[in-house]
CSV table of C-alpha atoms in Angstrom, one decimal:
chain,number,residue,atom,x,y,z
A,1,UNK,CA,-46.8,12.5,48.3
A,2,UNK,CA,-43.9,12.7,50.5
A,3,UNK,CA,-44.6,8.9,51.8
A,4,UNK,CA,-44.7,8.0,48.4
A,5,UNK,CA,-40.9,9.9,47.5
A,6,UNK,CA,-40.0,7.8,50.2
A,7,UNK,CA,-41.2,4.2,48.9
A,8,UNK,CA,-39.5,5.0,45.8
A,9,UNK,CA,-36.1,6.3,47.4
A,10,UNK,CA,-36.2,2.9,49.2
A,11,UNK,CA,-37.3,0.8,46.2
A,12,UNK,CA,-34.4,2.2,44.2
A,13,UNK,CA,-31.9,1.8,46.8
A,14,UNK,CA,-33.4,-1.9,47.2
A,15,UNK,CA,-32.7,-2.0,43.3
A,16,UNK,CA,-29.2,-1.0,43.4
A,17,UNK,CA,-28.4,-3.2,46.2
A,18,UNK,CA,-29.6,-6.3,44.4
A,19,UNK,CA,-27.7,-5.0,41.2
A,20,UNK,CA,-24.5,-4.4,43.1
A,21,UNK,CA,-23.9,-8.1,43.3
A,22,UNK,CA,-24.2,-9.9,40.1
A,23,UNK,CA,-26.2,-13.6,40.2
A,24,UNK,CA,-22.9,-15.0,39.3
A,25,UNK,CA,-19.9,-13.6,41.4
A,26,UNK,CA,-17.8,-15.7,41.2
A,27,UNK,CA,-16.9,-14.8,44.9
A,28,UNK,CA,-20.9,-15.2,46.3
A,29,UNK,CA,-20.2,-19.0,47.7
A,30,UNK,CA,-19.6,-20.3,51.0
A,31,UNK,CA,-15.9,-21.7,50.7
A,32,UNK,CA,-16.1,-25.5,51.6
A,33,UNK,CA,-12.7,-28.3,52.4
A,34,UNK,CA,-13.4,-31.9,51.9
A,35,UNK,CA,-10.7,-33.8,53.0
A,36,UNK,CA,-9.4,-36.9,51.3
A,37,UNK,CA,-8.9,-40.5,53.2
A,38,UNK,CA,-6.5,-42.7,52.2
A,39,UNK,CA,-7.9,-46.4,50.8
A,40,UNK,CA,-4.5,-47.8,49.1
A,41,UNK,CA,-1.3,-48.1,47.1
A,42,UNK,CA,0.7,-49.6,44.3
A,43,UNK,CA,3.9,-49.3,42.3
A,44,UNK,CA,4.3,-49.2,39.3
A,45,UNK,CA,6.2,-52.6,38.2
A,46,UNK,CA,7.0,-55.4,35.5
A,47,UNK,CA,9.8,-57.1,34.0
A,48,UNK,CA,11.7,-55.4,31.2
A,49,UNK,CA,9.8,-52.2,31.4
A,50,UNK,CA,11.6,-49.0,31.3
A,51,UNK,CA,9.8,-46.0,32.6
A,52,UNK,CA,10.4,-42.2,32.3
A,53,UNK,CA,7.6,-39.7,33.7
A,54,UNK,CA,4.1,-40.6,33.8
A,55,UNK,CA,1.7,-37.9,33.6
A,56,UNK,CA,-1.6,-36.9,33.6
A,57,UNK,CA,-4.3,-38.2,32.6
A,58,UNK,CA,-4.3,-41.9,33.9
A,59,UNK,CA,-7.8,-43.9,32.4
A,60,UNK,CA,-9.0,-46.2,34.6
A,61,UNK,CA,-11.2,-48.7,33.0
A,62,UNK,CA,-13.8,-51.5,34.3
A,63,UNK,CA,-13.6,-54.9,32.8
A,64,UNK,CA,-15.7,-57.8,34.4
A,65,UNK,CA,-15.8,-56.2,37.6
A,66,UNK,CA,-11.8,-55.8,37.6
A,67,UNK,CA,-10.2,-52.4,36.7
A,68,UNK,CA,-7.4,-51.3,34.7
A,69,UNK,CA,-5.1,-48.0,34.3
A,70,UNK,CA,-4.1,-46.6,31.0
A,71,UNK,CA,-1.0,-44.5,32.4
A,72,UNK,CA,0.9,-42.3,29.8
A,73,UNK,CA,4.8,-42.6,30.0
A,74,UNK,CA,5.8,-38.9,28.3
A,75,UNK,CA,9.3,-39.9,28.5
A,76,UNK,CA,9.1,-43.1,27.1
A,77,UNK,CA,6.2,-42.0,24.5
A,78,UNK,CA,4.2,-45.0,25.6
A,79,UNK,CA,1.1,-46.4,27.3
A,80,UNK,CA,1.2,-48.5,30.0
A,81,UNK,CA,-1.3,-50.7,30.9
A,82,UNK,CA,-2.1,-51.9,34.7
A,83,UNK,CA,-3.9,-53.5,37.5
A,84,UNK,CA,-5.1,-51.8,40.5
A,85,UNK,CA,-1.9,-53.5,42.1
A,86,UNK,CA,0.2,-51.9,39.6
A,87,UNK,CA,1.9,-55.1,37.8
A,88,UNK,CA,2.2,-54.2,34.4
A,89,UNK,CA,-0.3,-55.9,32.1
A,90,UNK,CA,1.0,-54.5,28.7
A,91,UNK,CA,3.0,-51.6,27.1
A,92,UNK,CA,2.0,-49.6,23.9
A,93,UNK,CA,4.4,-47.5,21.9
A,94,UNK,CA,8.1,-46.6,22.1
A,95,UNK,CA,10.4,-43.7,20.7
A,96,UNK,CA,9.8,-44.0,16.8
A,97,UNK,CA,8.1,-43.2,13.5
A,98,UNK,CA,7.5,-46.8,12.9
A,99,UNK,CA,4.0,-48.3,12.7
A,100,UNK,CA,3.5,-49.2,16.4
A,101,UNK,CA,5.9,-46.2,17.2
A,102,UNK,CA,5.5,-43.0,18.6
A,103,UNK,CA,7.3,-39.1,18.1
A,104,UNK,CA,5.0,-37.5,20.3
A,105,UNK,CA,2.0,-38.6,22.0
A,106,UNK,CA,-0.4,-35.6,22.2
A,107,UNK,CA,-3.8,-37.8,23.4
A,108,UNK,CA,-4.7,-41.3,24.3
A,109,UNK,CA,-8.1,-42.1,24.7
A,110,UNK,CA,-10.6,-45.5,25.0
A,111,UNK,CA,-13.3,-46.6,22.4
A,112,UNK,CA,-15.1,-49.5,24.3
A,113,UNK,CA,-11.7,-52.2,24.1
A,114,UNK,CA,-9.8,-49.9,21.8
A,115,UNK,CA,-7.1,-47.4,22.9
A,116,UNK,CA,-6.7,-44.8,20.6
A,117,UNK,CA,-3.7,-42.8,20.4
A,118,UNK,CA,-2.5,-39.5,18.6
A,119,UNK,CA,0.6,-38.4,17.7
A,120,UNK,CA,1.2,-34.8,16.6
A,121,UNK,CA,4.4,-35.2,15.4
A,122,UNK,CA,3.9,-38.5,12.8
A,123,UNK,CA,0.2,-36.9,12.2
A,124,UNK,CA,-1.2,-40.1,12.7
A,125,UNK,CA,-4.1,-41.9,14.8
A,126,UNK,CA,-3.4,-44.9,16.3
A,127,UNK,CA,-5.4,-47.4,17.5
A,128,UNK,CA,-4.5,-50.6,19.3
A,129,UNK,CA,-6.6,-53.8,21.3
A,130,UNK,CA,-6.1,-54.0,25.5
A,131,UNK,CA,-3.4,-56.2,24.3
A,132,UNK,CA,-1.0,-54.0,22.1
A,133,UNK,CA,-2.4,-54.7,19.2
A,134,UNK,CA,-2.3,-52.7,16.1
A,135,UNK,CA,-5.3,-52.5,14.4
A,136,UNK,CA,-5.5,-49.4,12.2
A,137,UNK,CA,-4.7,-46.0,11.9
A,138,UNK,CA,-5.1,-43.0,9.9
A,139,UNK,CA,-4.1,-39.2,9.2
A,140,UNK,CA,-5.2,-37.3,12.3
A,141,UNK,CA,-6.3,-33.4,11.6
A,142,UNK,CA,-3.6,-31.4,10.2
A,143,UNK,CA,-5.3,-31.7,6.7
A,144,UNK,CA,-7.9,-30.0,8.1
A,145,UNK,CA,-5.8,-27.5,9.6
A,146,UNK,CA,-6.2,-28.3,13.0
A,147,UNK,CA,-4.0,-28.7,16.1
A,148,UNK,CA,-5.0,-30.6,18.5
A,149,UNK,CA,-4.8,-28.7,22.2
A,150,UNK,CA,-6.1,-31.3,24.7
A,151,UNK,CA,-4.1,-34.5,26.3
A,152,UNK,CA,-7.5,-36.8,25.8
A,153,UNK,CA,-9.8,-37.6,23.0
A,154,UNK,CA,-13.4,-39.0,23.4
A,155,UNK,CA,-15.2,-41.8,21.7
A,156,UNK,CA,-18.9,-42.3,21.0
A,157,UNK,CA,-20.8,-45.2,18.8
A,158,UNK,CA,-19.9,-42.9,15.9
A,159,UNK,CA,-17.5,-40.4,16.4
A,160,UNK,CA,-14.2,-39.2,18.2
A,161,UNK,CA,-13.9,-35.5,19.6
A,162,UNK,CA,-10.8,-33.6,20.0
A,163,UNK,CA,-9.4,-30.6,21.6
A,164,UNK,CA,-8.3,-28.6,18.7
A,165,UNK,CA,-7.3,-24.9,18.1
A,166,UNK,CA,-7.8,-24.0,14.5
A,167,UNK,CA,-4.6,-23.1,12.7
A,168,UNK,CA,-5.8,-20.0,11.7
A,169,UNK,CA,-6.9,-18.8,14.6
A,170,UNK,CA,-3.7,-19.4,16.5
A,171,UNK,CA,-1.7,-16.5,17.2
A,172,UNK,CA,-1.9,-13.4,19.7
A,173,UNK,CA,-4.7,-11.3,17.5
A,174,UNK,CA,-7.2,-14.2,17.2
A,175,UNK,CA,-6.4,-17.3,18.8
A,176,UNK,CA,-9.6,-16.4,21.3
A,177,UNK,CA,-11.6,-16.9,18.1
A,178,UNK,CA,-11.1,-20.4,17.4
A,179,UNK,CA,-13.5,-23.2,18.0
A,180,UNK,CA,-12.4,-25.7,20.7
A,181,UNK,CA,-13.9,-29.0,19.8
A,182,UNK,CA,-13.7,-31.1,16.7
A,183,UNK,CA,-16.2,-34.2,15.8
A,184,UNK,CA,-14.4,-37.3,13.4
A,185,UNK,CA,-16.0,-40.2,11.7
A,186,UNK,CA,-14.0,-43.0,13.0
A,187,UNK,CA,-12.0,-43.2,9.6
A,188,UNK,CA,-11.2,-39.7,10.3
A,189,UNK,CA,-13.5,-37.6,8.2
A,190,UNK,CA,-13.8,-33.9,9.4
A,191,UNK,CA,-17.8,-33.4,10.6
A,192,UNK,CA,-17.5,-30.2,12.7
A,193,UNK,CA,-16.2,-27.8,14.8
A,194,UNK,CA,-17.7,-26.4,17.6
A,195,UNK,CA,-17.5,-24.8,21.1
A,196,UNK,CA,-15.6,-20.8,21.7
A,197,UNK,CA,-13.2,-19.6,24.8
A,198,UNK,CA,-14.9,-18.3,27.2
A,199,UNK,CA,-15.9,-14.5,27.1
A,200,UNK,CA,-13.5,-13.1,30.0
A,201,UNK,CA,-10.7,-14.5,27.5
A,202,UNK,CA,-11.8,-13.1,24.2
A,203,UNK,CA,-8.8,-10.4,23.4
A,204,UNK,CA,-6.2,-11.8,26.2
A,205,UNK,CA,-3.4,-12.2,24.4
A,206,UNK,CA,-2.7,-15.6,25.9
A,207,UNK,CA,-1.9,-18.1,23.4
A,208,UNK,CA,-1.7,-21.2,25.9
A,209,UNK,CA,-5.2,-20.4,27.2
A,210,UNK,CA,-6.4,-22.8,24.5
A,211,UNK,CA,-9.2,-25.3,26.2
A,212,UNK,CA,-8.9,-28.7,27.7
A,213,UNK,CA,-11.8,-30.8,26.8
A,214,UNK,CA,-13.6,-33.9,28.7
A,215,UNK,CA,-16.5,-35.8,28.3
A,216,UNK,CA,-19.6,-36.5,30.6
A,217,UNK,CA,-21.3,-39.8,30.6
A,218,UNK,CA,-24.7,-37.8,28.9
A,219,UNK,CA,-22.3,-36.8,26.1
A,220,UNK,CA,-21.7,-33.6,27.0
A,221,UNK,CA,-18.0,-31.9,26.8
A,222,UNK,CA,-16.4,-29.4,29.6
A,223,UNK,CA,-14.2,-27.0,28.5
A,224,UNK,CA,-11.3,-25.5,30.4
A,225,UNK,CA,-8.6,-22.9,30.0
A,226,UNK,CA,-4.9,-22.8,31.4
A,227,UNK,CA,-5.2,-19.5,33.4
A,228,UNK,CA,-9.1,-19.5,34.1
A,229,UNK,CA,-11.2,-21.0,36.8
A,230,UNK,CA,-14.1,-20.6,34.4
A,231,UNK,CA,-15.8,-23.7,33.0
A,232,UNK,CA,-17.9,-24.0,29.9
A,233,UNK,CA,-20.3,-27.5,29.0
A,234,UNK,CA,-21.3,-27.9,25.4
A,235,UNK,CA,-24.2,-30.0,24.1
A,236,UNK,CA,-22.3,-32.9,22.4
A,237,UNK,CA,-26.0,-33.3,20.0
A,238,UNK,CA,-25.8,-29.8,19.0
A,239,UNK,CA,-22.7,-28.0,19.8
A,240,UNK,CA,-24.4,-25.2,21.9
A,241,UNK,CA,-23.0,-24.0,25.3
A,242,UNK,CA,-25.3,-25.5,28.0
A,243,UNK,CA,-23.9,-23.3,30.7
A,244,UNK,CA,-20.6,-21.3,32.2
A,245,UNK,CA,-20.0,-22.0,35.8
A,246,UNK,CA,-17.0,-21.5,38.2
A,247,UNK,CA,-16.0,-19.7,41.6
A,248,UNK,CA,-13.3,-17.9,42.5
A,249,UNK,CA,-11.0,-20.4,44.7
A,250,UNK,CA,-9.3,-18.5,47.4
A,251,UNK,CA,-5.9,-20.7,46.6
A,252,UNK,CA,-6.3,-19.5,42.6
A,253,UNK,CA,-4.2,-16.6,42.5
A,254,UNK,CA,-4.8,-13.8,39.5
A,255,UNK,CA,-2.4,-11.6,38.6
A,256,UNK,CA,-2.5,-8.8,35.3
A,257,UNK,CA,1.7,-9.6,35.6
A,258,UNK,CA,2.7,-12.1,32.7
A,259,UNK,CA,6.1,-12.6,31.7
A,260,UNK,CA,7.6,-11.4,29.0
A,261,UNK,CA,9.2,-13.5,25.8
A,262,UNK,CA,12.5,-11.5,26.3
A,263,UNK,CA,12.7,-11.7,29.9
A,264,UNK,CA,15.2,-14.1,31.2
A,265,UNK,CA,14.3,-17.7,32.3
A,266,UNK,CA,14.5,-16.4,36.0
A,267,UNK,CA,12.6,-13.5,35.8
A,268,UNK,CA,9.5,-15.6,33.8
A,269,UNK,CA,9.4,-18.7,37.1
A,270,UNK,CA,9.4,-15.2,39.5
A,271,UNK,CA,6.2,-14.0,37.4
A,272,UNK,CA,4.7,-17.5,37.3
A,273,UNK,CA,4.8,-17.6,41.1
A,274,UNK,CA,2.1,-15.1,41.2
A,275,UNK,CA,-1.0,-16.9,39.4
A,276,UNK,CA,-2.8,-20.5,38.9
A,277,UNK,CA,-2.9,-22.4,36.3
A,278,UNK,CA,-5.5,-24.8,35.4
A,279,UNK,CA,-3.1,-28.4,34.3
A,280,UNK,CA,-6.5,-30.7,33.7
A,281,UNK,CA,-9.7,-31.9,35.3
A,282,UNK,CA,-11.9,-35.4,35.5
A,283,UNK,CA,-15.5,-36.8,35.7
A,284,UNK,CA,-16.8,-39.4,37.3
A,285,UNK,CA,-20.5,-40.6,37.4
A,286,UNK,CA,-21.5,-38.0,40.1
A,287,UNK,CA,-18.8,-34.9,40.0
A,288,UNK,CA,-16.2,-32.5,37.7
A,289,UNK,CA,-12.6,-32.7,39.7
A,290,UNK,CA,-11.1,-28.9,38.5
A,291,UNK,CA,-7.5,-29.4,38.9
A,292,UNK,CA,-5.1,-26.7,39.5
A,293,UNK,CA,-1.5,-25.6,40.8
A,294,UNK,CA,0.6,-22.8,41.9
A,295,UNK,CA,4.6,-22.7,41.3
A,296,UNK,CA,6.8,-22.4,44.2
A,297,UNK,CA,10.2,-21.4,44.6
A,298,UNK,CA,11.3,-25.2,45.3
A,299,UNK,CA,9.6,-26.5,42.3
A,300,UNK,CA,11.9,-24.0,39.8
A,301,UNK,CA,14.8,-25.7,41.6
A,302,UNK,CA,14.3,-29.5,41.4
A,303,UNK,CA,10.9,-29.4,39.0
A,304,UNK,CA,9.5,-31.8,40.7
A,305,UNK,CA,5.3,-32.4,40.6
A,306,UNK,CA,4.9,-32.9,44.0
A,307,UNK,CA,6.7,-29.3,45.0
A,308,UNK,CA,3.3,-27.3,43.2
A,309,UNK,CA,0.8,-26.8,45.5
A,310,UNK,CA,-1.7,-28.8,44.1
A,311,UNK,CA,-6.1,-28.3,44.2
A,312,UNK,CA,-9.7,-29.8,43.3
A,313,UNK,CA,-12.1,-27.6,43.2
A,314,UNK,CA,-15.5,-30.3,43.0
A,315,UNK,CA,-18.7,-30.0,41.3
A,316,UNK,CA,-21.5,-32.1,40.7
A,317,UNK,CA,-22.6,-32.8,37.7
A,318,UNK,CA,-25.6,-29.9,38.1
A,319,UNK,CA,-22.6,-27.6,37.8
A,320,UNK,CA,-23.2,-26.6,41.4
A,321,UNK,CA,-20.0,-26.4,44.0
A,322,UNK,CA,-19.2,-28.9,46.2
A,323,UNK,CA,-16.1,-27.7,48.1
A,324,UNK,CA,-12.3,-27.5,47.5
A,325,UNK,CA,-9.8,-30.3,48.1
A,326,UNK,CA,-6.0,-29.3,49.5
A,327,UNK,CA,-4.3,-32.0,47.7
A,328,UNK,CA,-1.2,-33.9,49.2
A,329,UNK,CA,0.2,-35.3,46.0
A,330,UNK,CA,-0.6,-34.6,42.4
A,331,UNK,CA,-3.2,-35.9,40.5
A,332,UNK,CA,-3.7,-38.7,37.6
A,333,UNK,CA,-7.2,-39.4,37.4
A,334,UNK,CA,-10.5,-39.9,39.2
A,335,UNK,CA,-12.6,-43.0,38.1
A,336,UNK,CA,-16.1,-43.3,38.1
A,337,UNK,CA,-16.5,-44.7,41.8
A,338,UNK,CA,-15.1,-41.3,42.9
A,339,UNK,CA,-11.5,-43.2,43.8
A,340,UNK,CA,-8.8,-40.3,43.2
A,341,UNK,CA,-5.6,-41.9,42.3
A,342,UNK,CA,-2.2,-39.4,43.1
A,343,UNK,CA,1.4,-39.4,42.5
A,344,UNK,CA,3.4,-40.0,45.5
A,345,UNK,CA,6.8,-40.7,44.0
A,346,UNK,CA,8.2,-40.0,40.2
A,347,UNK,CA,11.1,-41.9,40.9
A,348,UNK,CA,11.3,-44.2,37.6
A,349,UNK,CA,12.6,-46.8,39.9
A,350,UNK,CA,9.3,-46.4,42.3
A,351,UNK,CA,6.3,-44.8,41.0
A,352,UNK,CA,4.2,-45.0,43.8
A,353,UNK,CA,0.1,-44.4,43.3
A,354,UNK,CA,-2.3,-43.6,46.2
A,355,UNK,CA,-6.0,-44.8,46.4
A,356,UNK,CA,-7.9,-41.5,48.3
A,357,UNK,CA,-11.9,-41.0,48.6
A,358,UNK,CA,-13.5,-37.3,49.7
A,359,UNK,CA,-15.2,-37.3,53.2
A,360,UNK,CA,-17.8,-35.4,52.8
């Protein structure tokens, strides 16, 4: 009897030992650097081309075994076309409500040799050839009362997808509530809404937690938030979450302080210092790049990119960790051959990209 009071004392303790850790700390992980080597560079050029401040996401596409970058000019509200040198193949858009005009550009995507462009201000979806073309448009989702939330749109054979936030679900009470992904016809016809925040968000009170979307190449959709290192994958077939993965970076920084809406504009950037936000992400053929900064004190005086402090946290495609990347400069894109393109310089006069792999 008494040998057996001890097995079970021991088994329990066992059992509360294994429980005290759950499967998916986000802390359990061995914390990994991969450092980036530097393969190339280009500026930005071409005659009569005025540019303002590009911004993330840069697409890089593959043509006949020659690629191109979609860069988006925010400044400028237009899309510039390049080589891999940087000489300036075509420009899309300019500041306007006119047919091949744009009041705000909210997301650019491609549809095999179509770019597709939305604006939330005009309400429209545009869509233009490699060559500036305009080839159609139509009303984009506020009919359907939907915003949309993310800087890219995807294309299948059949369909675009969106990051959306429905407009009823949109303020402090319920914003956590809305679905995150909306699926078009191509003439833009509602089909569905699908997708949710994920659960450590539901009741936060943070409006600009509303989810990023991108695409993998088996037509699945990761989701992520502004203040979360948490990831979500949705089953582009069926709409149902596939899994929830993420660790706990030790350069993402959480804090329970958030500014307040009356606090003065100094007060908010000395808040703001204190936790990460997520600004995007991108997939390639093998791995998710989870992109995300932290404010400094230098940044809140000259605002510019390159004074955040600026991470990857890499995945592969299993949603397993791969290791953390300290990045130099901050990021546009990441194409499919795993080349990770930064911005050096945001001079208008110089915009200077670098060409890095990860050494693994």
């Amino acid at each position: 009897m008494y040998m057996y009071k001890i097995l079970c004392s021991v088994t329990i303790i066992l059992f509360l030992i294994g429980c005290s850790k759950p499967k998916d700390d986000p802390t359990d992980y061995t914390h990994t650097i991969i450092e980036l080597k530097k393969t190339g560079e280009f500026i930005l050029s071409g005659d009569n081309v005025t540019l303002g401040r590009i911004e993330t996401p840069a697409i890089v596409i593959e043509r006949q075994g020659s690629k191109k970058i979609l860069f988006y000019d925010s400044a400028q509200n237009q899309i510039l076309i390049t080589d891999t040198t940087g000489l300036m193949l075509q420009t899309i858009g300019s500041v306007g409500s006119g047919p091949e005009e744009f009041r705000h550009i909210t997301s650019f995507g491609i549809d095999k040799d179509t770019i597709i462009v939305t604006d939330s201000s005009l309400d429209l979806v545009k869509k233009f050839t490699l060559d500036g073309t305009l080839i159609g448009m139509h009303e984009s989702m506020a009919k359907d009362n939907l915003w949309p939330r993310s800087n890219r749109l995807y294309a299948t054979n059949e369909h675009y997808y969106f990051g959306i936030e429905e407009a009823n679900m949109s303020n402090a009470k319920n914003h956590w509530k809305s679905k995150v992904i909306a699926k078009y016809t191509k003439n833009g016809t509602l089909v569905d809404v699908f997708g949710s925040y994920h659960p450590s968000l539901v009741g936060s009170g943070l409006l600009y937690n509303y989810a990023n979307l991108l695409q993998r190449e088996d037509g699945d959709f990761y989701t992520t938030h502004r203040t979360s290192y948490q990831i979500q994958r949705f089953s582009g077939k069926n709409g149902t979450l596939v899994s929830s993965f993420g660790v706990l970076s030790p350069y993402f920084k959480q804090s329970d302080e958030r500014p307040n809406v009356y606090d003065s504009r100094e007060e908010k950037n000395k808040i703001n210092i204190k936790f990460s936000f997520v600004d995007d992400a991108f997939v390639s053929k093998n791995y998710l790049a989870f992109h995300f900064f932290n404010f400094t004190k230098e940044y809140w005086v000259n605002r510019e990119p390159n004074e955040k402090n600026n991470f990857f946290q890499i995945y592969d495609l299993n949603d397993k960790y791969v290791g953390d990347i300290i990045l130099p400069y901050y990021p546009l894109s990441m194409d499919n051959d795993n080349v990770i393109y930064l911005l050096e310089d945001d001079n208008p006069d110089q915009f200077k990209v670098g060409m890095y792999e990860m050494v693994f």
